Amino acid sequence: VPVNVAGLDDNIFADTLFGHRKGAFTGADRARPGLVENAKAGTLFLDEIGDLPQASQVKLLRLVQEREYLPIGSDVTRKTDARIIAATNVDPDGLGEPERFRSDLYYRLRAHHVHLPPLRERREDLPLLVDHFLRQGCQGRRRPNVPAGLLPLLAGYDFPGNIRELQFLILDALSCTTGIALDLERIRAHVDKPPRMERATALI
């Protein structure tokens, strides 16, 4: 059960994760189970945890530490057996700064840490990812051939937008392809652009 916590303010965060009882607040005309309940016997995936406000971090601490939570308007503690996985694009060392993130929550979430390197540090994955995005974009249509120059071109690019940028490149080129081979020039036009900062300097 995935949830992007960066887009939730404190009240919505509690209601989304923990749910509420009927009548807990104005407009609560029916009970809501919440995503923690929905993740029972499964996994609760908290994306962009580094952007979670401090007020919400306090509420999350009890869930992570005690595996307990209170739906809004309820006096009865509920238990969960859901596995909790959190992800962030913030450097974990920066996330550990007390003014940004509670240290007690930080160390509990970091009990098992997996670092996923950016695409520029694992270029050997390019063939697999290109194949995946082509299959993703070719549902219901003929798949074009992969030009011989595509992988060497991508291997020399730093991908500041990481895997999402690669996905955009492949799907964009696919939408512009009219022949039997993927439109390589469409990708080359993007890859050969100077970095944004360099363009801004040139304009000045």
mmCIF file of C-alpha atoms in Angstrom:
data_model
loop_
_atom_site.group_PDB
_atom_site.id
_atom_site.type_symbol
_atom_site.label_atom_id
_atom_site.label_comp_id
_atom_site.label_asym_id
_atom_site.label_seq_id
_atom_site.Cartn_x
_atom_site.Cartn_y
_atom_site.Cartn_z
ATOM 1 C CA VAL A 1 0.000 0.000 0.000
ATOM 2 C CA PRO A 2 1.879 3.122 -1.170
ATOM 3 C CA VAL A 3 1.415 6.646 0.175
ATOM 4 C CA ASN A 4 3.319 9.816 -0.746
ATOM 5 C CA VAL A 5 3.614 11.493 2.651
ATOM 6 C CA ALA A 6 5.175 14.673 1.232
ATOM 7 C CA GLY A 7 1.812 15.863 -0.053
ATOM 8 C CA LEU A 8 -0.071 15.453 3.239
ATOM 9 C CA ASP A 9 -0.477 18.043 5.985
ATOM 10 C CA ASP A 10 -0.644 16.840 9.592
ATOM 11 C CA ASN A 11 -4.423 16.329 9.819
ATOM 12 C CA ILE A 12 -4.708 14.633 6.448
ATOM 13 C CA PHE A 13 -1.670 12.492 7.274
ATOM 14 C CA ALA A 14 -3.317 11.062 10.408
ATOM 15 C CA ASP A 15 -6.632 10.449 8.670
ATOM 16 C CA THR A 16 -5.017 8.872 5.609
ATOM 17 C CA LEU A 17 -2.824 6.477 7.587
ATOM 18 C CA PHE A 18 -4.862 5.765 10.707
ATOM 19 C CA GLY A 19 -8.415 6.379 9.514
ATOM 20 C CA HIS A 20 -11.270 7.675 11.689
ATOM 21 C CA ARG A 21 -14.428 6.610 13.450
ATOM 22 C CA LYS A 22 -17.854 7.666 12.241
ATOM 23 C CA GLY A 23 -18.670 11.075 13.750
ATOM 24 C CA ALA A 24 -15.058 11.810 14.707
ATOM 25 C CA PHE A 25 -15.325 15.236 13.078
ATOM 26 C CA THR A 26 -17.727 17.274 10.968
ATOM 27 C CA GLY A 27 -18.362 15.437 7.728
ATOM 28 C CA ALA A 28 -17.210 12.050 9.016
ATOM 29 C CA ASP A 29 -20.517 10.352 8.192
ATOM 30 C CA ARG A 30 -18.888 6.949 7.881
ATOM 31 C CA ALA A 31 -15.840 5.202 9.324
ATOM 32 C CA ARG A 32 -12.607 5.107 7.344
ATOM 33 C CA PRO A 33 -10.169 2.218 7.932
ATOM 34 C CA GLY A 34 -6.994 4.062 6.846
ATOM 35 C CA LEU A 35 -4.009 2.788 4.882
ATOM 36 C CA VAL A 36 -2.336 1.087 7.843
ATOM 37 C CA GLU A 37 -5.379 -1.161 8.136
ATOM 38 C CA ASN A 38 -5.384 -1.707 4.369
ATOM 39 C CA ALA A 39 -1.747 -2.851 4.576
ATOM 40 C CA LYS A 40 -2.549 -5.560 7.127
ATOM 41 C CA ALA A 41 -0.393 -8.670 6.546
ATOM 42 C CA GLY A 42 1.387 -6.737 3.774
ATOM 43 C CA THR A 43 3.603 -3.695 3.302
ATOM 44 C CA LEU A 44 3.022 0.005 3.947
ATOM 45 C CA PHE A 45 5.320 2.010 1.664
ATOM 46 C CA LEU A 46 5.944 5.594 2.833
ATOM 47 C CA ASP A 47 7.434 7.535 -0.059
ATOM 48 C CA GLU A 48 9.303 10.859 0.313
ATOM 49 C CA ILE A 49 9.583 10.397 4.085
ATOM 50 C CA GLY A 50 12.247 13.116 4.211
ATOM 51 C CA ASP A 51 9.577 15.763 3.556
ATOM 52 C CA LEU A 52 7.285 14.670 6.385
ATOM 53 C CA PRO A 53 6.501 17.585 8.781
ATOM 54 C CA GLN A 54 7.738 17.248 12.369
ATOM 55 C CA ALA A 55 4.200 17.163 13.778
ATOM 56 C CA SER A 56 3.434 14.081 11.693
ATOM 57 C CA GLN A 57 6.756 12.478 12.617
ATOM 58 C CA VAL A 58 5.576 12.212 16.235
ATOM 59 C CA LYS A 59 2.492 10.263 15.153
ATOM 60 C CA LEU A 60 4.517 7.998 12.926
ATOM 61 C CA LEU A 61 7.016 7.216 15.699
ATOM 62 C CA ARG A 62 4.519 5.200 17.732
ATOM 63 C CA LEU A 63 3.488 3.217 14.675
ATOM 64 C CA VAL A 64 7.087 2.343 13.816
ATOM 65 C CA GLN A 65 8.230 1.670 17.393
ATOM 66 C CA GLU A 66 5.218 -0.015 18.999
ATOM 67 C CA ARG A 67 3.314 -1.161 15.912
ATOM 68 C CA GLU A 68 0.313 0.644 17.369
ATOM 69 C CA TYR A 69 -1.905 3.497 16.236
ATOM 70 C CA LEU A 70 -5.126 5.303 17.122
ATOM 71 C CA PRO A 71 -7.763 6.094 14.510
ATOM 72 C CA ILE A 72 -9.069 9.648 14.836
ATOM 73 C CA GLY A 73 -11.920 9.770 17.355
ATOM 74 C CA SER A 74 -11.112 6.377 18.866
ATOM 75 C CA ASP A 75 -9.846 5.503 22.345
ATOM 76 C CA VAL A 76 -9.003 1.929 21.391
ATOM 77 C CA THR A 77 -5.434 1.238 20.262
ATOM 78 C CA ARG A 78 -5.051 -0.910 17.191
ATOM 79 C CA LYS A 79 -2.113 -3.127 16.354
ATOM 80 C CA THR A 80 -0.613 -3.695 12.933
ATOM 81 C CA ASP A 81 1.555 -6.429 11.482
ATOM 82 C CA ALA A 82 2.300 -4.465 8.315
ATOM 83 C CA ARG A 83 5.911 -4.209 7.193
ATOM 84 C CA ILE A 84 6.918 -0.528 6.946
ATOM 85 C CA ILE A 85 9.245 0.619 4.172
ATOM 86 C CA ALA A 86 10.206 4.277 3.817
ATOM 87 C CA ALA A 87 11.986 5.944 0.897
ATOM 88 C CA THR A 88 13.526 9.361 0.384
ATOM 89 C CA ASN A 89 15.631 11.173 -2.195
ATOM 90 C CA VAL A 90 17.294 13.125 0.627
ATOM 91 C CA ASP A 91 20.824 12.125 1.639
ATOM 92 C CA PRO A 92 20.340 9.988 4.794
ATOM 93 C CA ASP A 93 23.148 11.881 6.560
ATOM 94 C CA GLY A 94 21.303 15.163 5.959
ATOM 95 C CA LEU A 95 18.050 13.555 7.053
ATOM 96 C CA GLY A 96 19.629 12.795 10.423
ATOM 97 C CA GLU A 97 19.887 16.488 11.305
ATOM 98 C CA PRO A 98 17.626 17.073 14.372
ATOM 99 C CA GLU A 99 16.114 20.311 13.061
ATOM 100 C CA ARG A 100 14.850 18.446 10.019
ATOM 101 C CA PHE A 101 13.925 15.004 11.291
ATOM 102 C CA ARG A 102 13.407 13.470 14.722
ATOM 103 C CA SER A 103 16.457 11.382 15.587
ATOM 104 C CA ASP A 104 14.393 8.696 17.378
ATOM 105 C CA LEU A 105 12.258 8.159 14.279
ATOM 106 C CA TYR A 106 15.248 8.437 11.969
ATOM 107 C CA TYR A 107 17.194 5.623 13.636
ATOM 108 C CA ARG A 108 14.169 3.346 13.836
ATOM 109 C CA LEU A 109 13.435 3.792 10.151
ATOM 110 C CA ARG A 110 17.088 3.249 9.289
ATOM 111 C CA ALA A 111 17.311 -0.124 11.021
ATOM 112 C CA HIS A 112 17.711 -1.760 7.598
ATOM 113 C CA HIS A 113 19.096 0.672 5.047
ATOM 114 C CA VAL A 114 19.204 0.015 1.302
ATOM 115 C CA HIS A 115 20.984 2.556 -0.893
ATOM 116 C CA LEU A 116 19.776 2.574 -4.496
ATOM 117 C CA PRO A 117 22.454 4.322 -6.588
ATOM 118 C CA PRO A 118 21.405 6.834 -9.250
ATOM 119 C CA LEU A 119 21.318 5.642 -12.841
ATOM 120 C CA ARG A 120 24.611 7.354 -13.704
ATOM 121 C CA GLU A 121 26.332 4.993 -11.244
ATOM 122 C CA ARG A 122 24.833 1.806 -12.696
ATOM 123 C CA ARG A 123 24.917 2.206 -16.442
ATOM 124 C CA GLU A 124 24.991 -1.572 -16.819
ATOM 125 C CA ASP A 125 21.240 -1.437 -16.108
ATOM 126 C CA LEU A 126 20.549 0.636 -19.224
ATOM 127 C CA PRO A 127 19.791 -2.302 -21.581
ATOM 128 C CA LEU A 128 17.298 -3.804 -19.123
ATOM 129 C CA LEU A 129 15.606 -0.483 -18.441
ATOM 130 C CA VAL A 130 15.384 0.478 -22.120
ATOM 131 C CA ASP A 131 13.806 -2.902 -22.856
ATOM 132 C CA HIS A 132 11.356 -2.444 -19.966
ATOM 133 C CA PHE A 133 10.238 1.029 -21.056
ATOM 134 C CA LEU A 134 9.866 -0.087 -24.667
ATOM 135 C CA ARG A 135 7.633 -2.967 -23.605
ATOM 136 C CA GLN A 136 5.715 -0.566 -21.383
ATOM 137 C CA GLY A 137 5.128 1.882 -24.239
ATOM 138 C CA CYS A 138 4.446 -0.661 -26.997
ATOM 139 C CA GLN A 139 1.374 -2.329 -25.569
ATOM 140 C CA GLY A 140 -0.962 -2.785 -28.499
ATOM 141 C CA ARG A 141 1.519 -1.626 -31.153
ATOM 142 C CA ARG A 142 4.523 -3.001 -33.026
ATOM 143 C CA ARG A 143 7.803 -2.620 -31.190
ATOM 144 C CA PRO A 144 10.481 -0.721 -33.153
ATOM 145 C CA ASN A 145 14.052 -1.930 -33.475
ATOM 146 C CA VAL A 146 16.651 -0.492 -31.091
ATOM 147 C CA PRO A 147 19.280 1.487 -33.076
ATOM 148 C CA ALA A 148 22.876 0.349 -32.606
ATOM 149 C CA GLY A 149 23.891 3.803 -31.405
ATOM 150 C CA LEU A 150 21.261 4.102 -28.658
ATOM 151 C CA LEU A 151 23.043 2.416 -25.734
ATOM 152 C CA PRO A 152 26.440 4.096 -26.347
ATOM 153 C CA LEU A 153 24.624 7.444 -26.537
ATOM 154 C CA LEU A 154 22.800 6.839 -23.248
ATOM 155 C CA ALA A 155 25.933 5.479 -21.571
ATOM 156 C CA GLY A 156 27.670 8.827 -22.073
ATOM 157 C CA TYR A 157 24.852 10.827 -20.459
ATOM 158 C CA ASP A 158 24.635 11.660 -16.726
ATOM 159 C CA PHE A 159 20.833 11.511 -16.346
ATOM 160 C CA PRO A 160 20.210 14.351 -13.880
ATOM 161 C CA GLY A 161 16.565 13.263 -13.874
ATOM 162 C CA ASN A 162 17.545 9.675 -13.028
ATOM 163 C CA ILE A 163 15.357 6.763 -14.222
ATOM 164 C CA ARG A 164 12.287 8.963 -14.776
ATOM 165 C CA GLU A 165 14.302 10.921 -17.330
ATOM 166 C CA LEU A 166 15.222 7.719 -19.159
ATOM 167 C CA GLN A 167 11.575 6.684 -19.151
ATOM 168 C CA PHE A 168 10.595 10.057 -20.617
ATOM 169 C CA LEU A 169 13.286 9.765 -23.303
ATOM 170 C CA ILE A 170 12.195 6.307 -24.442
ATOM 171 C CA LEU A 171 8.460 7.014 -24.401
ATOM 172 C CA ASP A 172 8.922 10.378 -26.111
ATOM 173 C CA ALA A 173 11.077 8.841 -28.863
ATOM 174 C CA LEU A 174 8.552 6.032 -29.228
ATOM 175 C CA SER A 175 5.706 8.492 -29.769
ATOM 176 C CA CYS A 176 7.709 10.176 -32.566
ATOM 177 C CA THR A 177 8.822 6.957 -34.255
ATOM 178 C CA THR A 178 7.394 6.418 -37.737
ATOM 179 C CA GLY A 179 9.846 3.867 -39.188
ATOM 180 C CA ILE A 180 11.018 0.426 -38.119
ATOM 181 C CA ALA A 181 13.683 1.775 -35.697
ATOM 182 C CA LEU A 182 13.279 3.893 -32.588
ATOM 183 C CA ASP A 183 13.717 7.617 -33.299
ATOM 184 C CA LEU A 184 17.326 8.053 -32.177
ATOM 185 C CA GLU A 185 17.549 11.706 -33.221
ATOM 186 C CA ARG A 186 14.745 12.584 -30.831
ATOM 187 C CA ILE A 187 16.824 11.186 -27.961
ATOM 188 C CA ARG A 188 20.044 12.727 -29.266
ATOM 189 C CA ALA A 189 18.435 16.196 -29.337
ATOM 190 C CA HIS A 190 17.735 15.901 -25.597
ATOM 191 C CA VAL A 191 21.010 14.268 -24.563
ATOM 192 C CA ASP A 192 23.177 16.736 -26.498
ATOM 193 C CA LYS A 193 21.617 19.808 -24.848
ATOM 194 C CA PRO A 194 24.016 21.651 -22.505
ATOM 195 C CA PRO A 195 23.099 21.479 -18.787
ATOM 196 C CA ARG A 196 20.559 24.048 -17.634
ATOM 197 C CA MET A 197 23.126 26.082 -15.679
ATOM 198 C CA GLU A 198 25.386 26.324 -18.712
ATOM 199 C CA ARG A 199 22.501 27.575 -20.841
ATOM 200 C CA ALA A 200 21.641 30.210 -18.220
ATOM 201 C CA THR A 201 25.251 31.388 -18.134
ATOM 202 C CA ALA A 202 25.340 31.615 -21.909
ATOM 203 C CA LEU A 203 22.232 33.830 -21.859
ATOM 204 C CA ILE A 204 23.844 36.187 -19.340
#
